[in-house]
PDB file of C-alpha atoms in Angstrom:
ATOM      1  CA  MET A 599      -5.024  72.210  59.743  1.00  0.00           C
ATOM      2  CA  ARG A 600      -3.844  73.720  55.942  1.00  0.00           C
ATOM      3  CA  CYS A 601      -7.544  73.338  54.426  1.00  0.00           C
ATOM      4  CA  ARG A 602     -11.020  72.088  55.003  1.00  0.00           C
ATOM      5  CA  VAL A 603     -11.466  68.828  54.916  1.00  0.00           C
ATOM      6  CA  TYR A 604     -14.509  66.875  54.183  1.00  0.00           C
ATOM      7  CA  MET A 605     -14.800  63.050  54.692  1.00  0.00           C
ATOM      8  CA  ARG A 606     -17.036  60.566  52.162  1.00  0.00           C
ATOM      9  CA  TYR A 607     -17.937  56.774  52.172  1.00  0.00           C
ATOM     10  CA  ASP A 608     -17.226  55.198  49.148  1.00  0.00           C
ATOM     11  CA  GLN A 609     -19.376  52.288  49.455  1.00  0.00           C
ATOM     12  CA  SER A 610     -17.737  50.501  46.907  1.00  0.00           C
ATOM     13  CA  SER A 611     -14.242  49.830  47.782  1.00  0.00           C
ATOM     14  CA  ARG A 612     -15.387  50.521  51.924  1.00  0.00           C
ATOM     15  CA  PHE A 613     -12.973  53.224  52.679  1.00  0.00           C
ATOM     16  CA  ARG A 614     -12.738  56.888  53.197  1.00  0.00           C
ATOM     17  CA  GLN A 615     -11.504  59.353  51.453  1.00  0.00           C
ATOM     18  CA  HIS A 616     -10.115  62.737  52.088  1.00  0.00           C
ATOM     19  CA  ILE A 617     -11.862  65.428  50.165  1.00  0.00           C
ATOM     20  CA  MET A 618     -10.427  68.658  49.950  1.00  0.00           C
ATOM     21  CA  THR A 619     -11.995  72.347  49.296  1.00  0.00           C
ATOM     22  CA  LEU A 620     -10.007  74.231  46.655  1.00  0.00           C
ATOM     23  CA  ARG A 621     -10.884  77.047  45.138  1.00  0.00           C
ATOM     24  CA  ILE A 622     -10.742  78.303  42.067  1.00  0.00           C
ATOM     25  CA  ILE A 623     -10.016  81.840  40.884  1.00  0.00           C
ATOM     26  CA  ALA A 624     -10.217  82.823  37.336  1.00  0.00           C
ATOM     27  CA  THR A 625      -8.381  85.952  36.338  1.00  0.00           C
ATOM     28  CA  GLY A 626      -9.218  85.834  32.593  1.00  0.00           C
ATOM     29  CA  GLY A 627      -5.366  85.315  30.259  1.00  0.00           C
ATOM     30  CA  THR A 628      -4.953  83.797  27.305  1.00  0.00           C
ATOM     31  CA  PHE A 629      -6.470  80.359  28.989  1.00  0.00           C
ATOM     32  CA  ASP A 630      -9.727  81.580  28.516  1.00  0.00           C
ATOM     33  CA  LYS A 631      -9.938  83.624  25.117  1.00  0.00           C
ATOM     34  CA  HIS A 632     -12.324  82.398  22.487  1.00  0.00           C
ATOM     35  CA  TYR A 633     -11.523  82.560  18.745  1.00  0.00           C
ATOM     36  CA  ASN A 634     -14.126  84.569  17.197  1.00  0.00           C
ATOM     37  CA  PRO A 635     -13.123  82.416  13.339  1.00  0.00           C
ATOM     38  CA  VAL A 636     -15.345  85.783  11.807  1.00  0.00           C
ATOM     39  CA  SER A 637     -12.875  88.683  13.186  1.00  0.00           C
ATOM     40  CA  GLY A 638     -10.058  86.225  13.767  1.00  0.00           C
ATOM     41  CA  GLU A 639      -9.573  88.067  17.460  1.00  0.00           C
ATOM     42  CA  LEU A 640      -9.137  86.431  20.409  1.00  0.00           C
ATOM     43  CA  THR A 641     -11.321  87.509  22.849  1.00  0.00           C
ATOM     44  CA  PHE A 642     -13.517  86.953  26.514  1.00  0.00           C
ATOM     45  CA  GLU A 643     -16.553  85.788  26.245  1.00  0.00           C
ATOM     46  CA  GLN A 644     -17.066  83.601  29.357  1.00  0.00           C
ATOM     47  CA  SER A 645     -14.747  81.164  31.200  1.00  0.00           C
ATOM     48  CA  HIS A 646     -14.027  78.227  29.993  1.00  0.00           C
ATOM     49  CA  LEU A 647     -12.795  77.117  33.425  1.00  0.00           C
ATOM     50  CA  PRO A 648     -16.525  75.754  34.655  1.00  0.00           C
ATOM     51  CA  GLU A 649     -16.254  73.162  31.665  1.00  0.00           C
ATOM     52  CA  VAL A 650     -12.418  72.271  32.386  1.00  0.00           C
ATOM     53  CA  ILE A 651     -13.018  71.947  36.015  1.00  0.00           C
ATOM     54  CA  THR A 652     -15.660  68.729  35.109  1.00  0.00           C
ATOM     55  CA  ARG A 653     -13.352  67.451  32.344  1.00  0.00           C
ATOM     56  CA  ALA A 654     -11.026  67.095  35.119  1.00  0.00           C
ATOM     57  CA  ARG A 655     -13.096  64.991  37.402  1.00  0.00           C
ATOM     58  CA  LEU A 656     -11.867  66.664  40.382  1.00  0.00           C
ATOM     59  CA  THR A 657     -12.992  64.669  43.522  1.00  0.00           C
ATOM     60  CA  ASP A 658     -12.855  68.031  45.648  1.00  0.00           C
ATOM     61  CA  HIS A 659     -15.442  70.276  46.359  1.00  0.00           C
ATOM     62  CA  ILE A 660     -14.295  72.961  44.094  1.00  0.00           C
ATOM     63  CA  VAL A 661     -15.446  76.494  45.017  1.00  0.00           C
ATOM     64  CA  PHE A 662     -15.485  78.782  41.465  1.00  0.00           C
ATOM     65  CA  GLU A 663     -15.073  82.962  41.576  1.00  0.00           C
ATOM     66  CA  GLN A 664     -14.989  84.511  38.272  1.00  0.00           C
ATOM     67  CA  LEU A 665     -13.210  87.945  38.761  1.00  0.00           C
ATOM     68  CA  PRO A 666     -13.414  90.168  35.906  1.00  0.00           C
ATOM     69  CA  LEU A 667     -11.653  88.625  32.551  1.00  0.00           C
ATOM     70  CA  LEU A 668      -8.476  90.268  31.653  1.00  0.00           C
ATOM     71  CA  ASP A 669      -5.675  89.925  29.095  1.00  0.00           C
ATOM     72  CA  SER A 670      -2.854  90.240  31.498  1.00  0.00           C
ATOM     73  CA  LEU A 671      -1.126  92.719  30.202  1.00  0.00           C
ATOM     74  CA  ASP A 672      -4.251  94.965  30.636  1.00  0.00           C
ATOM     75  CA  MET A 673      -4.293  94.284  34.183  1.00  0.00           C
ATOM     76  CA  ARG A 674      -3.632  96.661  36.742  1.00  0.00           C
ATOM     77  CA  GLU A 675      -2.726  97.458  40.245  1.00  0.00           C
ATOM     78  CA  THR A 676      -5.723  97.561  41.138  1.00  0.00           C
ATOM     79  CA  ASP A 677      -7.079  94.485  38.705  1.00  0.00           C
ATOM     80  CA  ARG A 678      -3.872  92.662  40.555  1.00  0.00           C
ATOM     81  CA  ALA A 679      -5.580  94.246  44.310  1.00  0.00           C
ATOM     82  CA  ARG A 680      -8.576  92.462  43.335  1.00  0.00           C
ATOM     83  CA  VAL A 681      -7.094  88.660  43.242  1.00  0.00           C
ATOM     84  CA  LEU A 682      -5.386  89.833  46.517  1.00  0.00           C
ATOM     85  CA  THR A 683      -8.652  90.745  48.327  1.00  0.00           C
ATOM     86  CA  SER A 684      -9.924  87.750  47.245  1.00  0.00           C
ATOM     87  CA  CYS A 685      -7.265  85.486  48.428  1.00  0.00           C
ATOM     88  CA  GLN A 686      -7.656  87.366  51.620  1.00  0.00           C
ATOM     89  CA  ALA A 687     -11.606  86.609  51.914  1.00  0.00           C
ATOM     90  CA  SER A 688     -11.406  82.638  50.836  1.00  0.00           C
ATOM     91  CA  ALA A 689     -12.185  80.762  53.435  1.00  0.00           C
ATOM     92  CA  GLU A 690     -10.629  78.187  51.424  1.00  0.00           C
ATOM     93  CA  THR A 691      -6.498  77.693  52.282  1.00  0.00           C
ATOM     94  CA  THR A 692      -5.856  75.890  48.896  1.00  0.00           C
ATOM     95  CA  ILE A 693      -6.541  78.644  45.544  1.00  0.00           C
ATOM     96  CA  VAL A 694      -5.636  77.795  42.647  1.00  0.00           C
ATOM     97  CA  VAL A 695      -5.299  81.279  40.424  1.00  0.00           C
ATOM     98  CA  ILE A 696      -5.995  81.363  36.753  1.00  0.00           C
ATOM     99  CA  HIS A 697      -4.197  84.055  35.115  1.00  0.00           C
ATOM    100  CA  GLY A 698      -2.275  85.506  31.793  1.00  0.00           C
ATOM    101  CA  THR A 699       1.422  84.465  31.551  1.00  0.00           C
ATOM    102  CA  ASP A 700       2.498  87.985  30.364  1.00  0.00           C
ATOM    103  CA  THR A 701       2.454  89.256  33.638  1.00  0.00           C
ATOM    104  CA  MET A 702       2.239  86.714  35.933  1.00  0.00           C
ATOM    105  CA  GLN A 703       4.805  87.238  38.009  1.00  0.00           C
ATOM    106  CA  GLU A 704       3.779  90.927  39.425  1.00  0.00           C
ATOM    107  CA  THR A 705       0.788  89.348  40.717  1.00  0.00           C
ATOM    108  CA  ALA A 706       2.692  86.297  42.329  1.00  0.00           C
ATOM    109  CA  HIS A 707       4.549  89.354  43.634  1.00  0.00           C
ATOM    110  CA  MET A 708       1.668  90.667  45.164  1.00  0.00           C
ATOM    111  CA  LEU A 709       0.299  87.735  46.133  1.00  0.00           C
ATOM    112  CA  GLY A 710       3.454  86.335  47.738  1.00  0.00           C
ATOM    113  CA  SER A 711       4.438  89.887  49.868  1.00  0.00           C
ATOM    114  CA  ALA A 712       1.725  89.618  51.596  1.00  0.00           C
ATOM    115  CA  VAL A 713       2.373  86.456  52.943  1.00  0.00           C
ATOM    116  CA  LEU A 714      -1.123  84.116  53.829  1.00  0.00           C
ATOM    117  CA  PRO A 715      -1.503  81.663  55.492  1.00  0.00           C
ATOM    118  CA  LYS A 716      -2.512  79.865  52.553  1.00  0.00           C
ATOM    119  CA  THR A 717      -1.281  77.674  49.979  1.00  0.00           C
ATOM    120  CA  ILE A 718      -1.834  80.090  45.886  1.00  0.00           C
ATOM    121  CA  VAL A 719      -0.908  78.391  43.027  1.00  0.00           C
ATOM    122  CA  ILE A 720      -0.985  80.447  39.792  1.00  0.00           C
ATOM    123  CA  THR A 721      -1.252  78.643  36.563  1.00  0.00           C
ATOM    124  CA  GLY A 722      -2.159  79.877  32.791  1.00  0.00           C
ATOM    125  CA  ALA A 723      -1.555  78.841  29.124  1.00  0.00           C
ATOM    126  CA  MET A 724       0.013  79.935  26.305  1.00  0.00           C
ATOM    127  CA  ILE A 725      -2.248  78.465  23.983  1.00  0.00           C
ATOM    128  CA  PRO A 726      -5.913  79.545  25.184  1.00  0.00           C
ATOM    129  CA  TYR A 727      -7.883  76.356  26.313  1.00  0.00           C
ATOM    130  CA  ALA A 728     -10.366  76.512  23.133  1.00  0.00           C
ATOM    131  CA  ILE A 729      -7.805  76.170  20.823  1.00  0.00           C
ATOM    132  CA  ALA A 730      -5.890  72.839  19.816  1.00  0.00           C
ATOM    133  CA  GLY A 731      -2.874  71.871  20.941  1.00  0.00           C
ATOM    134  CA  SER A 732      -3.129  73.755  24.371  1.00  0.00           C
ATOM    135  CA  ASP A 733      -1.250  73.372  27.468  1.00  0.00           C
ATOM    136  CA  ALA A 734      -3.962  74.869  29.575  1.00  0.00           C
ATOM    137  CA  GLN A 735      -5.860  71.002  30.793  1.00  0.00           C
ATOM    138  CA  PHE A 736      -2.509  69.900  31.743  1.00  0.00           C
ATOM    139  CA  ASN A 737      -1.950  73.315  33.549  1.00  0.00           C
ATOM    140  CA  PHE A 738      -4.638  73.261  35.047  1.00  0.00           C
ATOM    141  CA  GLY A 739      -4.610  69.617  36.060  1.00  0.00           C
ATOM    142  CA  PHE A 740      -0.761  70.019  37.865  1.00  0.00           C
ATOM    143  CA  ALA A 741      -1.415  72.851  39.101  1.00  0.00           C
ATOM    144  CA  CYS A 742      -4.774  71.683  40.985  1.00  0.00           C
ATOM    145  CA  GLY A 743      -2.426  68.636  41.985  1.00  0.00           C
ATOM    146  CA  ILE A 744       0.645  70.226  43.463  1.00  0.00           C
ATOM    147  CA  ALA A 745      -1.245  72.949  45.326  1.00  0.00           C
ATOM    148  CA  LYS A 746      -2.947  70.571  47.838  1.00  0.00           C
ATOM    149  CA  VAL A 747       0.817  69.198  48.572  1.00  0.00           C
ATOM    150  CA  LEU A 748       2.637  72.455  48.726  1.00  0.00           C
ATOM    151  CA  PRO A 749       3.348  74.542  51.594  1.00  0.00           C
ATOM    152  CA  HIS A 750       1.774  77.263  52.457  1.00  0.00           C
ATOM    153  CA  GLY A 751       3.293  80.376  50.291  1.00  0.00           C
ATOM    154  CA  THR A 752       2.788  81.718  46.282  1.00  0.00           C
ATOM    155  CA  HIS A 753       3.891  79.286  43.425  1.00  0.00           C
ATOM    156  CA  ILE A 754       3.586  79.339  40.375  1.00  0.00           C
ATOM    157  CA  ALA A 755       2.878  76.100  38.001  1.00  0.00           C
ATOM    158  CA  MET A 756       3.565  76.399  34.600  1.00  0.00           C
ATOM    159  CA  ASN A 757       5.237  73.263  32.095  1.00  0.00           C
ATOM    160  CA  GLY A 758       5.319  70.394  34.594  1.00  0.00           C
ATOM    161  CA  GLN A 759       6.899  73.043  37.192  1.00  0.00           C
ATOM    162  CA  ILE A 760       6.848  74.599  40.598  1.00  0.00           C
ATOM    163  CA  PHE A 761       8.119  77.700  40.806  1.00  0.00           C
ATOM    164  CA  ASN A 762       8.752  79.787  43.927  1.00  0.00           C
ATOM    165  CA  TRP A 763       6.902  83.615  43.119  1.00  0.00           C
ATOM    166  CA  ASN A 764      10.117  85.284  43.846  1.00  0.00           C
ATOM    167  CA  ASN A 765      12.464  83.136  41.733  1.00  0.00           C
ATOM    168  CA  VAL A 766      10.749  82.768  37.941  1.00  0.00           C
ATOM    169  CA  HIS A 767      10.281  84.945  34.505  1.00  0.00           C
ATOM    170  CA  LYS A 768       8.941  84.050  31.268  1.00  0.00           C
ATOM    171  CA  ASN A 769      11.386  83.296  28.987  1.00  0.00           C
ATOM    172  CA  ARG A 770       9.315  84.568  25.944  1.00  0.00           C
ATOM    173  CA  SER A 771      11.734  83.605  23.065  1.00  0.00           C
ATOM    174  CA  ALA A 772      11.844  79.739  24.581  1.00  0.00           C
ATOM    175  CA  GLY A 773       7.925  79.750  25.423  1.00  0.00           C
ATOM    176  CA  ARG A 774       8.488  78.725  28.774  1.00  0.00           C
ATOM    177  CA  PHE A 775       8.980  79.581  32.736  1.00  0.00           C
ATOM    178  CA  GLU A 776      12.526  79.526  34.114  1.00  0.00           C
ATOM    179  CA  THR A 777      14.167  79.856  37.316  1.00  0.00           C
ATOM    180  CA  ILE A 778      15.640  83.368  37.766  1.00  0.00           C
ATOM    181  CA  ARG A 779      19.335  82.267  37.886  1.00  0.00           C
TER     182      ARG A 779
END
């Protein structure tokens, strides 16, 4: 079995619903940046994920884990190894990692190369969650939904698309992720 499943009885419609346990790991990135109106800088204070999870109204059992919040350009191999260790130690087999987009592929490579018997979906945002017009909520919801049906392996979910960890790059000029040709 690829995930822990909980049964819940819904009295209103008298049916049983499968509830999946989903681990969500926050690592920072643009997704979690806060705008400081005094300094005009984007910084990290605390993760937006608890609010995002609540607003998404997920019916799954959620296990939230916050690692140190970093801009992905500041992530080092030790930080990527921390993400890998978290995924390896997770009892959950369905995991969504929120990550900065600039080095998402490097972390995906480390996780994908580990060939874990889990479904890991990495997503992020080009515009911070707290700023109008952000793609964060959409990318998060898409990643959580698609993680439930993808096979074991590491995937990137951005822009409403799913990419294999070893066949994707960020097209900076177009502001989107694309399959490597």
